[in-house]
Amino acid sequence: MNEIDIPISVTGPGSQLAEDDGASLDILQLPDEMSTFSMPEMPEPDQVQDLDSGMSALTELDAVLQHQAKVRDIKPEVVDITHLDRENSSLVDQVLGEGEVSMVYRSADTSARIQESVMAGIWRIRYFNQQEETTGDTIEVARVPRLCRRHVFSQAAHRVDSQLKSIPEGVLNAPPLLAEINDKVSEYRPGKESHVINLTLLPQTEQDLAFLIDRLGEGPLTILSRGYGNCRISSTAVQNVWWVQYFNSQDKNILNTLEIGDVPAVAAAAKEDIQESARRLNEIMEAYR
């Protein structure tokens, strides 16, 4: 699994189909390269004879997965591989491959690039300081990385500012959504089903979307899912509020929603996915034993 470098400018979410008059809201750009995942090519057993550290990390990962596949509630577990040299790290990359989901996290003091393996629920996470120097390198087994739940909304507001001293020209239908968002934010509890507001079905003007973007603010996490079409998920500066945008094969925005709740399901691995990943990695490791 090669290190990802997603060309993202996290400037706030929102885009929709072009208006009839030719106007369009072009705030988020999809990355130019959105390649689909592919199975990794496994090295021959004689090629890993001197890569004890890499094999040890993969063996530890295998044990973690076998445990996770048997428990009822999956709790994130981490295998730290910061100590691996280039050759051993490359072995881990090669075995894990690159899957469908990529993430970029940026905060004031740290950033992280996250890449799902071709085996769902296995996440390669690299941490960086402000100088873009690597400060940590881990593999995490989880439905979604802990970073997505513990830190994304740690500095977020508990409600969106719904005070309307004046409404910008062209803003017609966005203001009533602020009350709905605040109601659902206050009602949400972990484990509860997410509430979805489908902006594509609402008569939103370009100014409406710009108004919502301004009120919701920017969050630190951007997620790209490249399964059935492309999906871009952006956290906002309001607790548990996500922008979720779906694009067709021509990168045309076909669905634009707000989700109030947990990390959107399109970016998360299911328990069954992790059980299947445990089986697949165990089969791979058997070839080297």
PDB file of C-alpha atoms in Angstrom:
ATOM      1  CA  MET A   1       0.000   0.000   0.000  1.00  0.00           C
ATOM      2  CA  ASN A   2       1.723   3.141  -1.171  1.00  0.00           C
ATOM      3  CA  GLU A   3       1.432   6.380   0.738  1.00  0.00           C
ATOM      4  CA  ILE A   4      -1.503   8.376  -0.503  1.00  0.00           C
ATOM      5  CA  ASP A   5      -1.203  12.015  -1.379  1.00  0.00           C
ATOM      6  CA  ILE A   6      -4.727  13.230  -1.959  1.00  0.00           C
ATOM      7  CA  PRO A   7      -4.764  16.641  -3.634  1.00  0.00           C
ATOM      8  CA  ILE A   8      -7.443  18.112  -1.383  1.00  0.00           C
ATOM      9  CA  SER A   9      -8.139  21.667  -0.371  1.00  0.00           C
ATOM     10  CA  VAL A  10     -10.465  21.442   2.609  1.00  0.00           C
ATOM     11  CA  THR A  11     -12.418  24.625   2.063  1.00  0.00           C
ATOM     12  CA  GLY A  12     -15.903  23.539   3.066  1.00  0.00           C
ATOM     13  CA  PRO A  13     -18.429  21.247   1.446  1.00  0.00           C
ATOM     14  CA  GLY A  14     -21.216  21.767  -1.005  1.00  0.00           C
ATOM     15  CA  SER A  15     -21.911  21.439  -4.666  1.00  0.00           C
ATOM     16  CA  GLN A  16     -24.884  20.533  -6.775  1.00  0.00           C
ATOM     17  CA  LEU A  17     -26.066  20.183 -10.333  1.00  0.00           C
ATOM     18  CA  ALA A  18     -25.610  23.288 -12.454  1.00  0.00           C
ATOM     19  CA  GLU A  19     -28.486  25.738 -12.446  1.00  0.00           C
ATOM     20  CA  ASP A  20     -30.558  26.228 -15.574  1.00  0.00           C
ATOM     21  CA  ASP A  21     -29.083  29.690 -16.025  1.00  0.00           C
ATOM     22  CA  GLY A  22     -25.579  28.262 -16.151  1.00  0.00           C
ATOM     23  CA  ALA A  23     -24.578  29.273 -12.612  1.00  0.00           C
ATOM     24  CA  SER A  24     -22.939  26.646 -10.466  1.00  0.00           C
ATOM     25  CA  LEU A  25     -21.476  26.352  -7.015  1.00  0.00           C
ATOM     26  CA  ASP A  26     -17.957  24.994  -7.436  1.00  0.00           C
ATOM     27  CA  ILE A  27     -16.591  24.920  -3.905  1.00  0.00           C
ATOM     28  CA  LEU A  28     -15.206  21.398  -3.566  1.00  0.00           C
ATOM     29  CA  GLN A  29     -13.127  19.827  -6.285  1.00  0.00           C
ATOM     30  CA  LEU A  30     -12.780  16.079  -6.516  1.00  0.00           C
ATOM     31  CA  PRO A  31      -9.203  14.839  -6.780  1.00  0.00           C
ATOM     32  CA  ASP A  32      -8.035  14.396 -10.347  1.00  0.00           C
ATOM     33  CA  GLU A  33      -7.105  10.778  -9.669  1.00  0.00           C
ATOM     34  CA  MET A  34      -9.759   8.525  -8.188  1.00  0.00           C
ATOM     35  CA  SER A  35      -8.450   5.077  -9.121  1.00  0.00           C
ATOM     36  CA  THR A  36     -10.287   1.989  -7.987  1.00  0.00           C
ATOM     37  CA  PHE A  37      -8.679  -0.495  -5.649  1.00  0.00           C
ATOM     38  CA  SER A  38      -6.832  -3.594  -6.806  1.00  0.00           C
ATOM     39  CA  MET A  39      -5.564  -6.741  -5.138  1.00  0.00           C
ATOM     40  CA  PRO A  40      -1.908  -6.582  -4.086  1.00  0.00           C
ATOM     41  CA  GLU A  41       0.719  -8.851  -5.636  1.00  0.00           C
ATOM     42  CA  MET A  42       2.171 -11.068  -2.934  1.00  0.00           C
ATOM     43  CA  PRO A  43       5.968 -11.429  -2.661  1.00  0.00           C
ATOM     44  CA  GLU A  44       7.468 -14.904  -2.899  1.00  0.00           C
ATOM     45  CA  PRO A  45       8.430 -16.577   0.409  1.00  0.00           C
ATOM     46  CA  ASP A  46      12.153 -16.366  -0.422  1.00  0.00           C
ATOM     47  CA  GLN A  47      11.786 -12.577  -0.861  1.00  0.00           C
ATOM     48  CA  VAL A  48      10.769 -12.041   2.770  1.00  0.00           C
ATOM     49  CA  GLN A  49      13.411 -14.170   4.488  1.00  0.00           C
ATOM     50  CA  ASP A  50      15.358 -11.139   5.728  1.00  0.00           C
ATOM     51  CA  LEU A  51      12.315  -8.997   6.520  1.00  0.00           C
ATOM     52  CA  ASP A  52      11.685 -10.228  10.035  1.00  0.00           C
ATOM     53  CA  SER A  53      10.325  -6.931  11.391  1.00  0.00           C
ATOM     54  CA  GLY A  54       7.757  -6.598   8.620  1.00  0.00           C
ATOM     55  CA  MET A  55       6.668 -10.212   8.951  1.00  0.00           C
ATOM     56  CA  SER A  56       6.414  -9.802  12.722  1.00  0.00           C
ATOM     57  CA  ALA A  57       4.113  -6.785  12.287  1.00  0.00           C
ATOM     58  CA  LEU A  58       1.920  -8.723   9.853  1.00  0.00           C
ATOM     59  CA  THR A  59       1.800 -11.693  12.227  1.00  0.00           C
ATOM     60  CA  GLU A  60       0.684  -9.367  15.023  1.00  0.00           C
ATOM     61  CA  LEU A  61      -1.950  -7.880  12.714  1.00  0.00           C
ATOM     62  CA  ASP A  62      -3.152 -11.381  11.820  1.00  0.00           C
ATOM     63  CA  ALA A  63      -3.595 -12.193  15.524  1.00  0.00           C
ATOM     64  CA  VAL A  64      -5.526  -8.952  16.102  1.00  0.00           C
ATOM     65  CA  LEU A  65      -7.847  -9.708  13.195  1.00  0.00           C
ATOM     66  CA  GLN A  66      -8.492 -13.277  14.321  1.00  0.00           C
ATOM     67  CA  HIS A  67      -9.518 -11.929  17.730  1.00  0.00           C
ATOM     68  CA  GLN A  68     -11.695  -9.182  16.261  1.00  0.00           C
ATOM     69  CA  ALA A  69     -13.480 -11.667  14.011  1.00  0.00           C
ATOM     70  CA  LYS A  70     -14.692 -13.570  17.087  1.00  0.00           C
ATOM     71  CA  VAL A  71     -15.813 -10.797  19.415  1.00  0.00           C
ATOM     72  CA  ARG A  72     -19.284  -9.312  19.433  1.00  0.00           C
ATOM     73  CA  ASP A  73     -18.299  -5.631  19.646  1.00  0.00           C
ATOM     74  CA  ILE A  74     -15.325  -4.511  17.585  1.00  0.00           C
ATOM     75  CA  LYS A  75     -13.054  -2.117  19.447  1.00  0.00           C
ATOM     76  CA  PRO A  76     -10.189  -0.472  17.535  1.00  0.00           C
ATOM     77  CA  GLU A  77      -6.786  -2.098  17.973  1.00  0.00           C
ATOM     78  CA  VAL A  78      -3.488  -0.665  16.757  1.00  0.00           C
ATOM     79  CA  VAL A  79      -0.276  -2.240  15.476  1.00  0.00           C
ATOM     80  CA  ASP A  80       2.534   0.340  15.643  1.00  0.00           C
ATOM     81  CA  ILE A  81       4.996   0.060  12.748  1.00  0.00           C
ATOM     82  CA  THR A  82       6.767   3.401  13.175  1.00  0.00           C
ATOM     83  CA  HIS A  83      10.007   1.532  13.848  1.00  0.00           C
ATOM     84  CA  LEU A  84      10.068  -0.336  10.532  1.00  0.00           C
ATOM     85  CA  ASP A  85      12.759   0.519   7.990  1.00  0.00           C
ATOM     86  CA  ARG A  86      11.942   1.178   4.345  1.00  0.00           C
ATOM     87  CA  GLU A  87      12.224  -2.443   3.178  1.00  0.00           C
ATOM     88  CA  ASN A  88      10.044  -3.846   5.964  1.00  0.00           C
ATOM     89  CA  SER A  89       7.531  -1.033   5.613  1.00  0.00           C
ATOM     90  CA  SER A  90       7.319  -1.720   1.870  1.00  0.00           C
ATOM     91  CA  LEU A  91       6.519  -5.355   2.628  1.00  0.00           C
ATOM     92  CA  VAL A  92       3.590  -4.266   4.779  1.00  0.00           C
ATOM     93  CA  ASP A  93       2.469  -1.907   1.999  1.00  0.00           C
ATOM     94  CA  GLN A  94       2.610  -4.696  -0.544  1.00  0.00           C
ATOM     95  CA  VAL A  95       0.591  -7.150   1.526  1.00  0.00           C
ATOM     96  CA  LEU A  96      -2.098  -4.665   2.543  1.00  0.00           C
ATOM     97  CA  GLY A  97      -2.616  -2.951  -0.818  1.00  0.00           C
ATOM     98  CA  GLU A  98      -4.891   0.067  -1.315  1.00  0.00           C
ATOM     99  CA  GLY A  99      -8.645  -0.183  -0.845  1.00  0.00           C
ATOM    100  CA  GLU A 100     -11.617   2.039  -1.577  1.00  0.00           C
ATOM    101  CA  VAL A 101     -11.512   4.585   1.248  1.00  0.00           C
ATOM    102  CA  SER A 102      -8.939   7.357   1.771  1.00  0.00           C
ATOM    103  CA  MET A 103      -8.963  10.096   4.414  1.00  0.00           C
ATOM    104  CA  VAL A 104      -7.100  13.291   5.184  1.00  0.00           C
ATOM    105  CA  TYR A 105      -7.174  14.824   8.662  1.00  0.00           C
ATOM    106  CA  ARG A 106      -5.766  18.277   9.379  1.00  0.00           C
ATOM    107  CA  SER A 107      -5.756  20.133  12.682  1.00  0.00           C
ATOM    108  CA  ALA A 108      -3.710  23.018  14.078  1.00  0.00           C
ATOM    109  CA  ASP A 109      -0.876  20.818  15.350  1.00  0.00           C
ATOM    110  CA  THR A 110      -1.024  17.557  13.429  1.00  0.00           C
ATOM    111  CA  SER A 111      -2.279  15.874  10.297  1.00  0.00           C
ATOM    112  CA  ALA A 112      -2.868  12.316   9.197  1.00  0.00           C
ATOM    113  CA  ARG A 113      -3.289  10.424   5.949  1.00  0.00           C
ATOM    114  CA  ILE A 114      -5.381   7.311   6.185  1.00  0.00           C
ATOM    115  CA  GLN A 115      -5.713   4.566   3.586  1.00  0.00           C
ATOM    116  CA  GLU A 116      -7.917   1.517   3.887  1.00  0.00           C
ATOM    117  CA  SER A 117      -6.361  -1.779   2.846  1.00  0.00           C
ATOM    118  CA  VAL A 118      -7.910  -3.950   0.153  1.00  0.00           C
ATOM    119  CA  MET A 119      -9.027  -5.929   3.200  1.00  0.00           C
ATOM    120  CA  ALA A 120     -11.808  -3.788   4.653  1.00  0.00           C
ATOM    121  CA  GLY A 121     -11.436  -2.624   8.232  1.00  0.00           C
ATOM    122  CA  ILE A 122      -7.626  -2.528   8.083  1.00  0.00           C
ATOM    123  CA  TRP A 123      -6.425   1.087   8.034  1.00  0.00           C
ATOM    124  CA  ARG A 124      -2.891   2.365   7.405  1.00  0.00           C
ATOM    125  CA  ILE A 125      -2.470   5.670   9.246  1.00  0.00           C
ATOM    126  CA  ARG A 126       0.502   8.019   8.925  1.00  0.00           C
ATOM    127  CA  TYR A 127       0.787  11.032  11.232  1.00  0.00           C
ATOM    128  CA  PHE A 128       2.670  14.237  10.380  1.00  0.00           C
ATOM    129  CA  ASN A 129       3.702  17.379  12.207  1.00  0.00           C
ATOM    130  CA  GLN A 130       3.460  20.929  10.869  1.00  0.00           C
ATOM    131  CA  GLN A 131       6.708  20.429   8.948  1.00  0.00           C
ATOM    132  CA  GLU A 132       5.194  17.381   7.177  1.00  0.00           C
ATOM    133  CA  GLU A 133       7.642  15.096   8.996  1.00  0.00           C
ATOM    134  CA  THR A 134       6.337  11.626   9.834  1.00  0.00           C
ATOM    135  CA  THR A 135       5.647  11.307  13.562  1.00  0.00           C
ATOM    136  CA  GLY A 136       3.855   7.965  13.578  1.00  0.00           C
ATOM    137  CA  ASP A 137       2.968   5.023  11.352  1.00  0.00           C
ATOM    138  CA  THR A 138       0.309   2.552  12.432  1.00  0.00           C
ATOM    139  CA  ILE A 139      -2.099  -0.097  11.254  1.00  0.00           C
ATOM    140  CA  GLU A 140      -5.510   0.024  12.881  1.00  0.00           C
ATOM    141  CA  VAL A 141      -8.241  -2.598  12.826  1.00  0.00           C
ATOM    142  CA  ALA A 142     -11.607  -0.890  13.229  1.00  0.00           C
ATOM    143  CA  ARG A 143     -14.891  -0.106  11.523  1.00  0.00           C
ATOM    144  CA  VAL A 144     -13.515   3.425  11.190  1.00  0.00           C
ATOM    145  CA  PRO A 145     -10.245   4.762  12.666  1.00  0.00           C
ATOM    146  CA  ARG A 146     -10.478   6.120  16.214  1.00  0.00           C
ATOM    147  CA  LEU A 147      -9.320   9.485  14.906  1.00  0.00           C
ATOM    148  CA  CYS A 148     -12.653   9.839  13.091  1.00  0.00           C
ATOM    149  CA  ARG A 149     -14.647   9.510  16.287  1.00  0.00           C
ATOM    150  CA  ARG A 150     -12.449  10.869  19.060  1.00  0.00           C
ATOM    151  CA  HIS A 151     -11.013  14.024  17.541  1.00  0.00           C
ATOM    152  CA  VAL A 152     -13.002  15.169  14.505  1.00  0.00           C
ATOM    153  CA  PHE A 153     -15.621  17.044  16.540  1.00  0.00           C
ATOM    154  CA  SER A 154     -13.578  17.689  19.682  1.00  0.00           C
ATOM    155  CA  GLN A 155     -13.500  21.431  18.941  1.00  0.00           C
ATOM    156  CA  ALA A 156     -16.880  21.612  17.180  1.00  0.00           C
ATOM    157  CA  ALA A 157     -19.812  23.790  18.171  1.00  0.00           C
ATOM    158  CA  HIS A 158     -22.837  22.087  19.727  1.00  0.00           C
ATOM    159  CA  ARG A 159     -25.240  23.972  17.502  1.00  0.00           C
ATOM    160  CA  VAL A 160     -25.214  26.022  14.327  1.00  0.00           C
ATOM    161  CA  ASP A 161     -25.682  29.775  14.635  1.00  0.00           C
ATOM    162  CA  SER A 162     -29.317  30.323  13.642  1.00  0.00           C
ATOM    163  CA  GLN A 163     -29.473  34.041  14.397  1.00  0.00           C
ATOM    164  CA  LEU A 164     -30.679  35.894  11.317  1.00  0.00           C
ATOM    165  CA  LYS A 165     -29.999  39.613  11.634  1.00  0.00           C
ATOM    166  CA  SER A 166     -29.980  39.801   7.860  1.00  0.00           C
ATOM    167  CA  ILE A 167     -30.284  37.248   5.093  1.00  0.00           C
ATOM    168  CA  PRO A 168     -27.989  37.591   2.072  1.00  0.00           C
ATOM    169  CA  GLU A 169     -29.646  38.230  -1.261  1.00  0.00           C
ATOM    170  CA  GLY A 170     -30.619  35.019  -3.030  1.00  0.00           C
ATOM    171  CA  VAL A 171     -30.866  32.938   0.164  1.00  0.00           C
ATOM    172  CA  LEU A 172     -34.391  31.505   0.073  1.00  0.00           C
ATOM    173  CA  ASN A 173     -34.667  28.007   1.545  1.00  0.00           C
ATOM    174  CA  ALA A 174     -31.593  27.478   3.728  1.00  0.00           C
ATOM    175  CA  PRO A 175     -32.619  29.376   6.931  1.00  0.00           C
ATOM    176  CA  PRO A 176     -35.402  26.904   7.933  1.00  0.00           C
ATOM    177  CA  LEU A 177     -32.856  24.060   7.749  1.00  0.00           C
ATOM    178  CA  LEU A 178     -30.824  25.601  10.577  1.00  0.00           C
ATOM    179  CA  ALA A 179     -33.557  24.830  13.116  1.00  0.00           C
ATOM    180  CA  GLU A 180     -33.852  21.254  11.828  1.00  0.00           C
ATOM    181  CA  ILE A 181     -30.087  20.773  12.062  1.00  0.00           C
ATOM    182  CA  ASN A 182     -29.992  22.100  15.631  1.00  0.00           C
ATOM    183  CA  ASP A 183     -32.883  19.869  16.692  1.00  0.00           C
ATOM    184  CA  LYS A 184     -31.240  16.743  15.295  1.00  0.00           C
ATOM    185  CA  VAL A 185     -27.796  17.647  16.691  1.00  0.00           C
ATOM    186  CA  SER A 186     -29.266  17.969  20.194  1.00  0.00           C
ATOM    187  CA  GLU A 187     -31.213  14.701  19.828  1.00  0.00           C
ATOM    188  CA  TYR A 188     -28.369  12.551  18.506  1.00  0.00           C
ATOM    189  CA  ARG A 189     -26.797   9.938  20.750  1.00  0.00           C
ATOM    190  CA  PRO A 190     -24.119   7.361  19.812  1.00  0.00           C
ATOM    191  CA  GLY A 191     -25.725   4.315  18.265  1.00  0.00           C
ATOM    192  CA  LYS A 192     -28.777   6.218  17.104  1.00  0.00           C
ATOM    193  CA  GLU A 193     -29.624   6.208  13.393  1.00  0.00           C
ATOM    194  CA  SER A 194     -28.310   9.223  11.489  1.00  0.00           C
ATOM    195  CA  HIS A 195     -30.693  11.888  10.259  1.00  0.00           C
ATOM    196  CA  VAL A 196     -30.298  12.730   6.563  1.00  0.00           C
ATOM    197  CA  ILE A 197     -31.268  16.008   4.887  1.00  0.00           C
ATOM    198  CA  ASN A 198     -31.358  15.538   1.120  1.00  0.00           C
ATOM    199  CA  LEU A 199     -30.358  18.884  -0.352  1.00  0.00           C
ATOM    200  CA  THR A 200     -30.657  17.565  -3.896  1.00  0.00           C
ATOM    201  CA  LEU A 201     -34.419  17.201  -3.476  1.00  0.00           C
ATOM    202  CA  LEU A 202     -34.798  20.683  -2.003  1.00  0.00           C
ATOM    203  CA  PRO A 203     -34.959  23.843  -4.145  1.00  0.00           C
ATOM    204  CA  GLN A 204     -31.564  25.129  -3.015  1.00  0.00           C
ATOM    205  CA  THR A 205     -30.049  28.106  -4.798  1.00  0.00           C
ATOM    206  CA  GLU A 206     -26.345  28.716  -5.161  1.00  0.00           C
ATOM    207  CA  GLN A 207     -26.663  31.335  -2.418  1.00  0.00           C
ATOM    208  CA  ASP A 208     -28.512  28.871  -0.161  1.00  0.00           C
ATOM    209  CA  LEU A 209     -25.641  26.406  -0.299  1.00  0.00           C
ATOM    210  CA  ALA A 210     -23.054  29.123   0.265  1.00  0.00           C
ATOM    211  CA  PHE A 211     -25.078  30.281   3.285  1.00  0.00           C
ATOM    212  CA  LEU A 212     -25.165  26.738   4.743  1.00  0.00           C
ATOM    213  CA  ILE A 213     -21.447  26.301   4.178  1.00  0.00           C
ATOM    214  CA  ASP A 214     -20.740  29.557   5.992  1.00  0.00           C
ATOM    215  CA  ARG A 215     -22.958  28.650   8.949  1.00  0.00           C
ATOM    216  CA  LEU A 216     -21.729  25.052   9.299  1.00  0.00           C
ATOM    217  CA  GLY A 217     -18.062  25.891   8.888  1.00  0.00           C
ATOM    218  CA  GLU A 218     -15.124  23.619   8.058  1.00  0.00           C
ATOM    219  CA  GLY A 219     -14.128  20.480   9.897  1.00  0.00           C
ATOM    220  CA  PRO A 220     -10.725  18.745   9.926  1.00  0.00           C
ATOM    221  CA  LEU A 221     -11.606  15.501   8.107  1.00  0.00           C
ATOM    222  CA  THR A 222     -12.218  14.744   4.427  1.00  0.00           C
ATOM    223  CA  ILE A 223     -13.080  11.213   3.290  1.00  0.00           C
ATOM    224  CA  LEU A 224     -13.087   9.809  -0.242  1.00  0.00           C
ATOM    225  CA  SER A 225     -14.871   6.533  -0.929  1.00  0.00           C
ATOM    226  CA  ARG A 226     -14.393   5.015  -4.381  1.00  0.00           C
ATOM    227  CA  GLY A 227     -16.703   2.031  -4.298  1.00  0.00           C
ATOM    228  CA  TYR A 228     -19.828   2.302  -6.436  1.00  0.00           C
ATOM    229  CA  GLY A 229     -19.020   5.694  -7.920  1.00  0.00           C
ATOM    230  CA  ASN A 230     -17.203   8.397  -5.968  1.00  0.00           C
ATOM    231  CA  CYS A 231     -18.351   9.755  -2.637  1.00  0.00           C
ATOM    232  CA  ARG A 232     -16.847  12.696  -0.785  1.00  0.00           C
ATOM    233  CA  ILE A 233     -17.572  13.211   2.918  1.00  0.00           C
ATOM    234  CA  SER A 234     -16.536  16.347   4.802  1.00  0.00           C
ATOM    235  CA  SER A 235     -16.846  17.006   8.514  1.00  0.00           C
ATOM    236  CA  THR A 236     -18.179  20.407   9.519  1.00  0.00           C
ATOM    237  CA  ALA A 237     -17.511  22.670  12.496  1.00  0.00           C
ATOM    238  CA  VAL A 238     -20.813  21.599  14.087  1.00  0.00           C
ATOM    239  CA  GLN A 239     -21.038  18.486  16.261  1.00  0.00           C
ATOM    240  CA  ASN A 240     -21.831  15.287  14.293  1.00  0.00           C
ATOM    241  CA  VAL A 241     -22.794  17.114  11.078  1.00  0.00           C
ATOM    242  CA  TRP A 242     -21.330  15.778   7.806  1.00  0.00           C
ATOM    243  CA  TRP A 243     -21.623  16.851   4.172  1.00  0.00           C
ATOM    244  CA  VAL A 244     -21.952  13.821   1.895  1.00  0.00           C
ATOM    245  CA  GLN A 245     -21.701  14.180  -1.888  1.00  0.00           C
ATOM    246  CA  TYR A 246     -22.022  11.429  -4.470  1.00  0.00           C
ATOM    247  CA  PHE A 247     -20.616  11.722  -7.991  1.00  0.00           C
ATOM    248  CA  ASN A 248     -21.151   9.621 -11.097  1.00  0.00           C
ATOM    249  CA  SER A 249     -18.393   8.326 -13.373  1.00  0.00           C
ATOM    250  CA  GLN A 250     -18.228  11.747 -15.079  1.00  0.00           C
ATOM    251  CA  ASP A 251     -17.661  13.424 -11.673  1.00  0.00           C
ATOM    252  CA  LYS A 252     -21.109  15.011 -11.838  1.00  0.00           C
ATOM    253  CA  ASN A 253     -22.655  15.648  -8.430  1.00  0.00           C
ATOM    254  CA  ILE A 254     -25.773  13.460  -8.349  1.00  0.00           C
ATOM    255  CA  LEU A 255     -26.614  13.541  -4.628  1.00  0.00           C
ATOM    256  CA  ASN A 256     -25.850  16.179  -2.016  1.00  0.00           C
ATOM    257  CA  THR A 257     -26.849  15.536   1.601  1.00  0.00           C
ATOM    258  CA  LEU A 258     -26.238  16.531   5.196  1.00  0.00           C
ATOM    259  CA  GLU A 259     -25.978  13.688   7.714  1.00  0.00           C
ATOM    260  CA  ILE A 260     -26.314  14.258  11.441  1.00  0.00           C
ATOM    261  CA  GLY A 261     -24.896  11.278  13.296  1.00  0.00           C
ATOM    262  CA  ASP A 262     -21.996   8.855  13.283  1.00  0.00           C
ATOM    263  CA  VAL A 263     -19.383   8.590  10.519  1.00  0.00           C
ATOM    264  CA  PRO A 264     -21.433   7.918   7.351  1.00  0.00           C
ATOM    265  CA  ALA A 265     -21.822   4.198   6.695  1.00  0.00           C
ATOM    266  CA  VAL A 266     -20.310   4.427   3.199  1.00  0.00           C
ATOM    267  CA  ALA A 267     -16.910   5.043   4.830  1.00  0.00           C
ATOM    268  CA  ALA A 268     -17.156   2.365   7.525  1.00  0.00           C
ATOM    269  CA  ALA A 269     -16.387  -1.351   7.471  1.00  0.00           C
ATOM    270  CA  ALA A 270     -19.057  -3.765   8.688  1.00  0.00           C
ATOM    271  CA  LYS A 271     -18.341  -6.567  11.153  1.00  0.00           C
ATOM    272  CA  GLU A 272     -18.782  -9.037   8.293  1.00  0.00           C
ATOM    273  CA  ASP A 273     -16.118  -7.145   6.321  1.00  0.00           C
ATOM    274  CA  ILE A 274     -13.641  -7.503   9.169  1.00  0.00           C
ATOM    275  CA  GLN A 275     -14.412 -11.202   9.503  1.00  0.00           C
ATOM    276  CA  GLU A 276     -13.727 -11.654   5.783  1.00  0.00           C
ATOM    277  CA  SER A 277     -10.504  -9.630   6.078  1.00  0.00           C
ATOM    278  CA  ALA A 278      -9.396 -11.870   8.940  1.00  0.00           C
ATOM    279  CA  ARG A 279      -9.890 -14.912   6.721  1.00  0.00           C
ATOM    280  CA  ARG A 280      -8.053 -13.375   3.762  1.00  0.00           C
ATOM    281  CA  LEU A 281      -5.037 -12.154   5.741  1.00  0.00           C
ATOM    282  CA  ASN A 282      -4.756 -15.492   7.525  1.00  0.00           C
ATOM    283  CA  GLU A 283      -4.647 -17.263   4.154  1.00  0.00           C
ATOM    284  CA  ILE A 284      -1.895 -14.899   3.005  1.00  0.00           C
ATOM    285  CA  MET A 285       0.172 -15.456   6.144  1.00  0.00           C
ATOM    286  CA  GLU A 286      -0.171 -19.229   5.881  1.00  0.00           C
ATOM    287  CA  ALA A 287       1.895 -19.087   2.685  1.00  0.00           C
ATOM    288  CA  TYR A 288       4.858 -17.725   4.673  1.00  0.00           C
ATOM    289  CA  ARG A 289       4.730 -20.111   7.623  1.00  0.00           C
TER     290      ARG A 289
END
